[in-house]
GROMACS .gro file of C-alpha atoms in nm:
model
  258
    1UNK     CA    1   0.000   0.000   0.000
    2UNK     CA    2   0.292   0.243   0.103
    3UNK     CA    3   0.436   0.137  -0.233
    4UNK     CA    4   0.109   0.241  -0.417
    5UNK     CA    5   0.063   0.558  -0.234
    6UNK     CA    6   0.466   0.649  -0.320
    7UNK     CA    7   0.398   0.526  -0.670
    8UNK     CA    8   0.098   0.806  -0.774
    9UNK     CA    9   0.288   1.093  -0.558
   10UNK     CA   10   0.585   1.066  -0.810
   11UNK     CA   11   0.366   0.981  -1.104
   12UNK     CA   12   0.377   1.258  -1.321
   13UNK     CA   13   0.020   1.306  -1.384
   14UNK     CA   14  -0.035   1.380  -1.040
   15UNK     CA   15   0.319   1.566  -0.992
   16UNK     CA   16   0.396   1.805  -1.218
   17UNK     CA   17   0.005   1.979  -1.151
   18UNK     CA   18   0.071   1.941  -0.827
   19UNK     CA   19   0.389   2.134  -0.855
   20UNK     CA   20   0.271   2.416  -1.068
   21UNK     CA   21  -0.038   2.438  -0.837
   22UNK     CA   22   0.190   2.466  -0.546
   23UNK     CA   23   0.412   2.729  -0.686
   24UNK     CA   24   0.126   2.951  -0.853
   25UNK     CA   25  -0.031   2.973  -0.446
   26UNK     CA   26   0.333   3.054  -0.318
   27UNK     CA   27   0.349   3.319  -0.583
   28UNK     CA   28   0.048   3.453  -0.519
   29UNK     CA   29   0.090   3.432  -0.174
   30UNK     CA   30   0.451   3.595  -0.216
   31UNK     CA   31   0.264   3.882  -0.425
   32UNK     CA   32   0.033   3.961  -0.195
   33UNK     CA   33   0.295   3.990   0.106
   34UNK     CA   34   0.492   4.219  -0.151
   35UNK     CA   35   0.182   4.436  -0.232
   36UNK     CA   36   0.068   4.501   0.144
   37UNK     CA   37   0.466   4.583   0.228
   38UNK     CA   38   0.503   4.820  -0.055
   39UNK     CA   39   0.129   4.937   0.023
   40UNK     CA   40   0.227   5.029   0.390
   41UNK     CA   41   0.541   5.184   0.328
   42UNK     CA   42   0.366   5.385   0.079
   43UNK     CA   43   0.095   5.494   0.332
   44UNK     CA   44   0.318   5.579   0.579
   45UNK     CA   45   0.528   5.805   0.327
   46UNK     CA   46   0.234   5.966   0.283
   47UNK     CA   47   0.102   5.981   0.601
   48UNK     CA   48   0.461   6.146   0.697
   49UNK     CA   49   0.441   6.428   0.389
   50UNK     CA   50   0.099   6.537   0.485
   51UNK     CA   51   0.190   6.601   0.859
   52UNK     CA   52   0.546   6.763   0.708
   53UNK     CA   53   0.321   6.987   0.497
   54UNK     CA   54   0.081   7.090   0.725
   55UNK     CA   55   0.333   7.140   1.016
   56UNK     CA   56   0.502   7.360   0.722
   57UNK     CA   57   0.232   7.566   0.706
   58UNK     CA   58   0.156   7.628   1.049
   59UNK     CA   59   0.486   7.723   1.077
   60UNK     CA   60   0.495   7.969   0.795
   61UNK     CA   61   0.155   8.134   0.929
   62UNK     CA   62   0.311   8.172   1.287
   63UNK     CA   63   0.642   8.360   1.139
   64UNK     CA   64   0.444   8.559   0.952
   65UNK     CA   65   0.178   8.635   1.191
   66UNK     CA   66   0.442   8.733   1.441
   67UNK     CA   67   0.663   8.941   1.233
   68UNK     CA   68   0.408   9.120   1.068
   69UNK     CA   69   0.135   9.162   1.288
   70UNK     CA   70   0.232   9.105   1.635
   71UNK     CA   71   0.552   9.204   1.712
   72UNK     CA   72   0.417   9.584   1.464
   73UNK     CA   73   0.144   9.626   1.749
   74UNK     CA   74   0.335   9.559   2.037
   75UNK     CA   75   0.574   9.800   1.964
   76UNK     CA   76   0.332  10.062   1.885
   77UNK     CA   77   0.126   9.966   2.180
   78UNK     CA   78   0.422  10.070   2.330
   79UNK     CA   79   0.462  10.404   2.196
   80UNK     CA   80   0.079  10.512   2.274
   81UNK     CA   81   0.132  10.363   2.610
   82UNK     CA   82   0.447  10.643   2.608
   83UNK     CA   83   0.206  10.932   2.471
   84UNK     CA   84   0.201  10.923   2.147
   85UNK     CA   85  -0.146  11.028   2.079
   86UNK     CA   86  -0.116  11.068   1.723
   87UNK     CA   87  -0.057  10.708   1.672
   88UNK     CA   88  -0.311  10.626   1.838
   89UNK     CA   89  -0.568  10.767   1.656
   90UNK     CA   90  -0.423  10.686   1.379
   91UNK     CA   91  -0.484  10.294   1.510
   92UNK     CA   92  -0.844  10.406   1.562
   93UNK     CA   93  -0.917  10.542   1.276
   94UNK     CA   94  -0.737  10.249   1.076
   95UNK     CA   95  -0.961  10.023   1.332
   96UNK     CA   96  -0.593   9.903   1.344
   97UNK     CA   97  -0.664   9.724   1.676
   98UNK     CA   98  -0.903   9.467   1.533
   99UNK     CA   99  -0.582   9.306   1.409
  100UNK     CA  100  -0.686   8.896   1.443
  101UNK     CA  101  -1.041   8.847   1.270
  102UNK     CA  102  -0.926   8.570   1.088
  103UNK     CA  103  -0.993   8.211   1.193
  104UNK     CA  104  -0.713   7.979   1.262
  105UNK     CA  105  -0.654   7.779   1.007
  106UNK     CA  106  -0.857   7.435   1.037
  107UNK     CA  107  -0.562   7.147   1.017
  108UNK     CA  108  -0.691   6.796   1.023
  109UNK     CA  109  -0.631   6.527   1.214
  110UNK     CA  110  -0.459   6.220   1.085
  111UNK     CA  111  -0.752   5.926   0.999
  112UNK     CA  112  -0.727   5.585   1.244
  113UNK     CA  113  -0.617   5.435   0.933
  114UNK     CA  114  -0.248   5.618   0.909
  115UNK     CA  115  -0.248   5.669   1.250
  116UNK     CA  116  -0.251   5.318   1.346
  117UNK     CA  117   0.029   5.243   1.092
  118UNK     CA  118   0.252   5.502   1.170
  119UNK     CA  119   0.229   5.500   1.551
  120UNK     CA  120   0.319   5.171   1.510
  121UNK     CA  121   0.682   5.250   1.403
  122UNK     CA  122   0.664   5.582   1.573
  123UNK     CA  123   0.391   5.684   1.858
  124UNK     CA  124   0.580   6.010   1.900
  125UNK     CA  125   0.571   6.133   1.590
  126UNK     CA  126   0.173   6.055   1.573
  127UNK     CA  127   0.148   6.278   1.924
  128UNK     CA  128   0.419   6.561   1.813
  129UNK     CA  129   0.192   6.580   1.499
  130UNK     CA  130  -0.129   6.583   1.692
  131UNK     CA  131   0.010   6.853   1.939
  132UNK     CA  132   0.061   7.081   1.670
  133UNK     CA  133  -0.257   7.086   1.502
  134UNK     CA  134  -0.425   7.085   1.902
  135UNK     CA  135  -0.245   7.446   1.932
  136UNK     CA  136  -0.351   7.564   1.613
  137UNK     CA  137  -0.720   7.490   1.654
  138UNK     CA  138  -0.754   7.576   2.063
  139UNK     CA  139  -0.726   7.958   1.935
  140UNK     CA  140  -0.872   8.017   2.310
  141UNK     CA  141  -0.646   8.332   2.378
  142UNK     CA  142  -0.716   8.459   2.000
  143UNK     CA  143  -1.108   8.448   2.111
  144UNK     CA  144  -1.091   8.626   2.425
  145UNK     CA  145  -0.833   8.869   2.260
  146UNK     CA  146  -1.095   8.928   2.003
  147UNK     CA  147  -1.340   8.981   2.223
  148UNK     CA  148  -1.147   9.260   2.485
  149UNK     CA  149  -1.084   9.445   2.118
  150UNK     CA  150  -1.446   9.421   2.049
  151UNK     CA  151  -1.549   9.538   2.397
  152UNK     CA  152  -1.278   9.811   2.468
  153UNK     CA  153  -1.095   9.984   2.148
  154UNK     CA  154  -1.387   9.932   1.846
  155UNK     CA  155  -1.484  10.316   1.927
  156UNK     CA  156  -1.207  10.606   1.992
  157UNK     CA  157  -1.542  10.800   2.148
  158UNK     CA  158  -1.585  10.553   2.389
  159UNK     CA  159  -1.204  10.495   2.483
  160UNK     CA  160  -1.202  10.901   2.544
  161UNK     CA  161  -1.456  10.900   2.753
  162UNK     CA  162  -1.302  10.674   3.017
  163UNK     CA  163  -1.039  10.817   3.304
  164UNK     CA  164  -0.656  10.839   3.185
  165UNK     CA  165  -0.619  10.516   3.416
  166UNK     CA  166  -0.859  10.309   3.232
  167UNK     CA  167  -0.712  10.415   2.964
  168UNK     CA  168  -0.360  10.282   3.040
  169UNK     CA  169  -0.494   9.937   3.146
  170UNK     CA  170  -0.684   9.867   2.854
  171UNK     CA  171  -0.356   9.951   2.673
  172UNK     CA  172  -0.187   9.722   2.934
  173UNK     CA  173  -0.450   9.469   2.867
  174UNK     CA  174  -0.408   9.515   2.475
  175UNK     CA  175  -0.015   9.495   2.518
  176UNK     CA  176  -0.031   9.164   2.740
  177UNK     CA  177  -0.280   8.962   2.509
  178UNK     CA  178  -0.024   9.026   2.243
  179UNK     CA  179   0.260   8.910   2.460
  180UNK     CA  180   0.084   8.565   2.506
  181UNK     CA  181  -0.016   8.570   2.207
  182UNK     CA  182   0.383   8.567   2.063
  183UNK     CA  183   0.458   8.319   2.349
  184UNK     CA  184   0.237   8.067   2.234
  185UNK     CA  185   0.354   8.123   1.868
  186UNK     CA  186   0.673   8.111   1.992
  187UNK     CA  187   0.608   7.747   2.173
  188UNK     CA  188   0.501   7.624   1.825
  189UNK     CA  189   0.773   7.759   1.615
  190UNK     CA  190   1.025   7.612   1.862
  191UNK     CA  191   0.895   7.286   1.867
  192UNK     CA  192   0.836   7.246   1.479
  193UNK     CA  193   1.192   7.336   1.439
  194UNK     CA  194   1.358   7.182   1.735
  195UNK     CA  195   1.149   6.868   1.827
  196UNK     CA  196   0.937   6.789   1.459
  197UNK     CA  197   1.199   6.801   1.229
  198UNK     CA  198   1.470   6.655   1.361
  199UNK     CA  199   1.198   6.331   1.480
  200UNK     CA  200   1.077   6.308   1.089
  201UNK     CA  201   1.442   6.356   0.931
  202UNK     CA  202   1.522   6.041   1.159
  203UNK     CA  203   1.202   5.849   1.102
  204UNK     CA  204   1.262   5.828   0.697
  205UNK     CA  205   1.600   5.728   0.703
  206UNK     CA  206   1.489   5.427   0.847
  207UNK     CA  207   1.587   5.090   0.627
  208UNK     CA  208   1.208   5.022   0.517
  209UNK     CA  209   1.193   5.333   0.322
  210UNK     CA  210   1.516   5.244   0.135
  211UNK     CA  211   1.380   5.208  -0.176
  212UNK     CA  212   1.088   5.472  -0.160
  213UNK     CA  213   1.061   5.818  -0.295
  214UNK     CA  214   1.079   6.088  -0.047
  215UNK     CA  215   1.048   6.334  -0.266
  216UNK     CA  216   0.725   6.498  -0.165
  217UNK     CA  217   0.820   6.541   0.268
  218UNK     CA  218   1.215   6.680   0.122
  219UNK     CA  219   1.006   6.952   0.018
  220UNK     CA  220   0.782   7.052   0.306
  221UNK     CA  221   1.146   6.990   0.469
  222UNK     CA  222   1.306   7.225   0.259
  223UNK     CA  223   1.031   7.483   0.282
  224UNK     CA  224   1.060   7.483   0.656
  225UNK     CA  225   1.438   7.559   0.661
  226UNK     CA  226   1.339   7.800   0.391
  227UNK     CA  227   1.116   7.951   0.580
  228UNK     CA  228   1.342   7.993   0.942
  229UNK     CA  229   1.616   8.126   0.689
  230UNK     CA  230   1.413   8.409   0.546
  231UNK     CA  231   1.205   8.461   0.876
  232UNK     CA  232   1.523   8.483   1.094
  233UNK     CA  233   1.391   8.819   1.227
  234UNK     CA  234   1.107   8.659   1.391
  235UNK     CA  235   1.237   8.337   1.512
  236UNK     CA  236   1.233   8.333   1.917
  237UNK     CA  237   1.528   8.352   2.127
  238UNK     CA  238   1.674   7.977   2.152
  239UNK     CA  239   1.645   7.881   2.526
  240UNK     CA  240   1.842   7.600   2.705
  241UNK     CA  241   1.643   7.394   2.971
  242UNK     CA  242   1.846   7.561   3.220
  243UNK     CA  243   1.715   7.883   3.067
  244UNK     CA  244   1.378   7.760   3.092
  245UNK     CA  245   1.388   7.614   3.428
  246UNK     CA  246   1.507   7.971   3.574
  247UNK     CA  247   1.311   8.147   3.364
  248UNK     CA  248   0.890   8.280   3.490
  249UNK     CA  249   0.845   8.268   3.834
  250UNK     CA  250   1.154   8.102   3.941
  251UNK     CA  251   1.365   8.367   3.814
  252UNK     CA  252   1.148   8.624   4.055
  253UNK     CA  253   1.237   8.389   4.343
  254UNK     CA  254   1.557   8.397   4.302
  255UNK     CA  255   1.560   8.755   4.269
  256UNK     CA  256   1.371   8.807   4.580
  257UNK     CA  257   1.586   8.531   4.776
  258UNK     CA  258   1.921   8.739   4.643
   0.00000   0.00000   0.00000
């Protein structure tokens, strides 16, 4: 019987179909593993230049907002604060107060799909991606900025009428939602440049993207160092974490302690 059963296993009728049926699966099989590899590492490519774009752009609209809004009003802020009365009705008149009617701009999350794929290599990418478009849609001190404009310096009759006093705190108001407003810009520019960039430059040299273009996040890449090269004006001061540490309220205790 053994003889019988080795008998039709080499017989070429049933061997040679059996063969071709066995390497046709494999090679299917091999296919298919080849497809969902180059699939993934495709998705995450992409996955990586749409976060390198968008983090681009917020970027770009921080630098400019700061150079060309902010940092403008604080200093005149400044000089009406000093007395120049001139400028400020020139501000009123130019309703040159009302400075951030614009919405922030809406930046989307990343779908379960590419998140799940990508924060499989890299959960802290997926988070330092996340925690930039969080900032750009809170826009909570934007609001209530808006809103102190809208209630105090909309009408030069009305801002006339009140004491010299009020006066100077609603200018010292003005002057300190500014401030925080360039702080939290600040936060985002530094940690686009310092903490984003460096993570993706690092992620896509990885081995599994060997083979892959990367043509499409080089050039968010490159628009970014573009960008901090010909915003250089406007880039915050870079801070140690000793800086940091003895910076805010631990820098007033240890003035008071001294």
């Amino acid at each position: 019987m053994r003889e019988a059963a080795m008998s039709f296993i080499t017989d070429e009728k049933f061997l040679i179909p059996f063969l071709a049926t066995t390497g046709a699966s494999l090679t299917i099989i091999l296919l298919q593993f080849l497809g969902r590899y180059i699939g993934n590492r495709r998705k995450k490519l992409y996955a990586v230049a749409y976060i390198a774009d968008i983090s681009f752009r917020s970027l770009f609209s921080d630098l400019l907002l700061k150079k060309r809004t902010i940092l403008p009003h604080i200093n005149a802020t400044k000089r009406i604060i000093s007395g120049d009365l001139k400028l400020l009705n020139t501000m009123f008149l130019g309703d040159e107060f009302d400075v951030l009617t614009d919405a922030p701009f809406d930046f989307g999350f990343l779908s379960e799909e590419y998140k799940v794929l990508l924060g499989n290599d890299d959960i802290d990418l997926v988070q330092a991606y996340e925690f930039i478009v969080y900032t750009n849609k809170n826009g909570m001190t934007q609001r209530a900025f808006n809103e102190f404009v809208k209630s105090n310096l909309k009408s030069q009759y009305f801002f006339n009428q009140k004491t010299p006093e009020a006066q100077q705190d609603i200018l010292n108001t003005y002057w300190d939602y500014l401030d925080k407003l360039k702080h939290e810009g600040d936060r985002n520019i530094c940690f686009v440049i310092d903490a984003f960039v460096p993570h993706v430059k690092e992620y896509i040299k990885g081995k599994q993207f060997l083979f892959f273009s990367k043509k499409s996040i080089e050039k968010s890449l490159l628009a970014i160092e573009k960008s901090v090269s010909d915003f250089r004006d406007a880039l915050p001061e870079k801070k140690t974490p000793n800086d940091i540490a003895s910076g805010g309220i631990q820098r007033a205790l240890k003035k008071k302690e001294t």
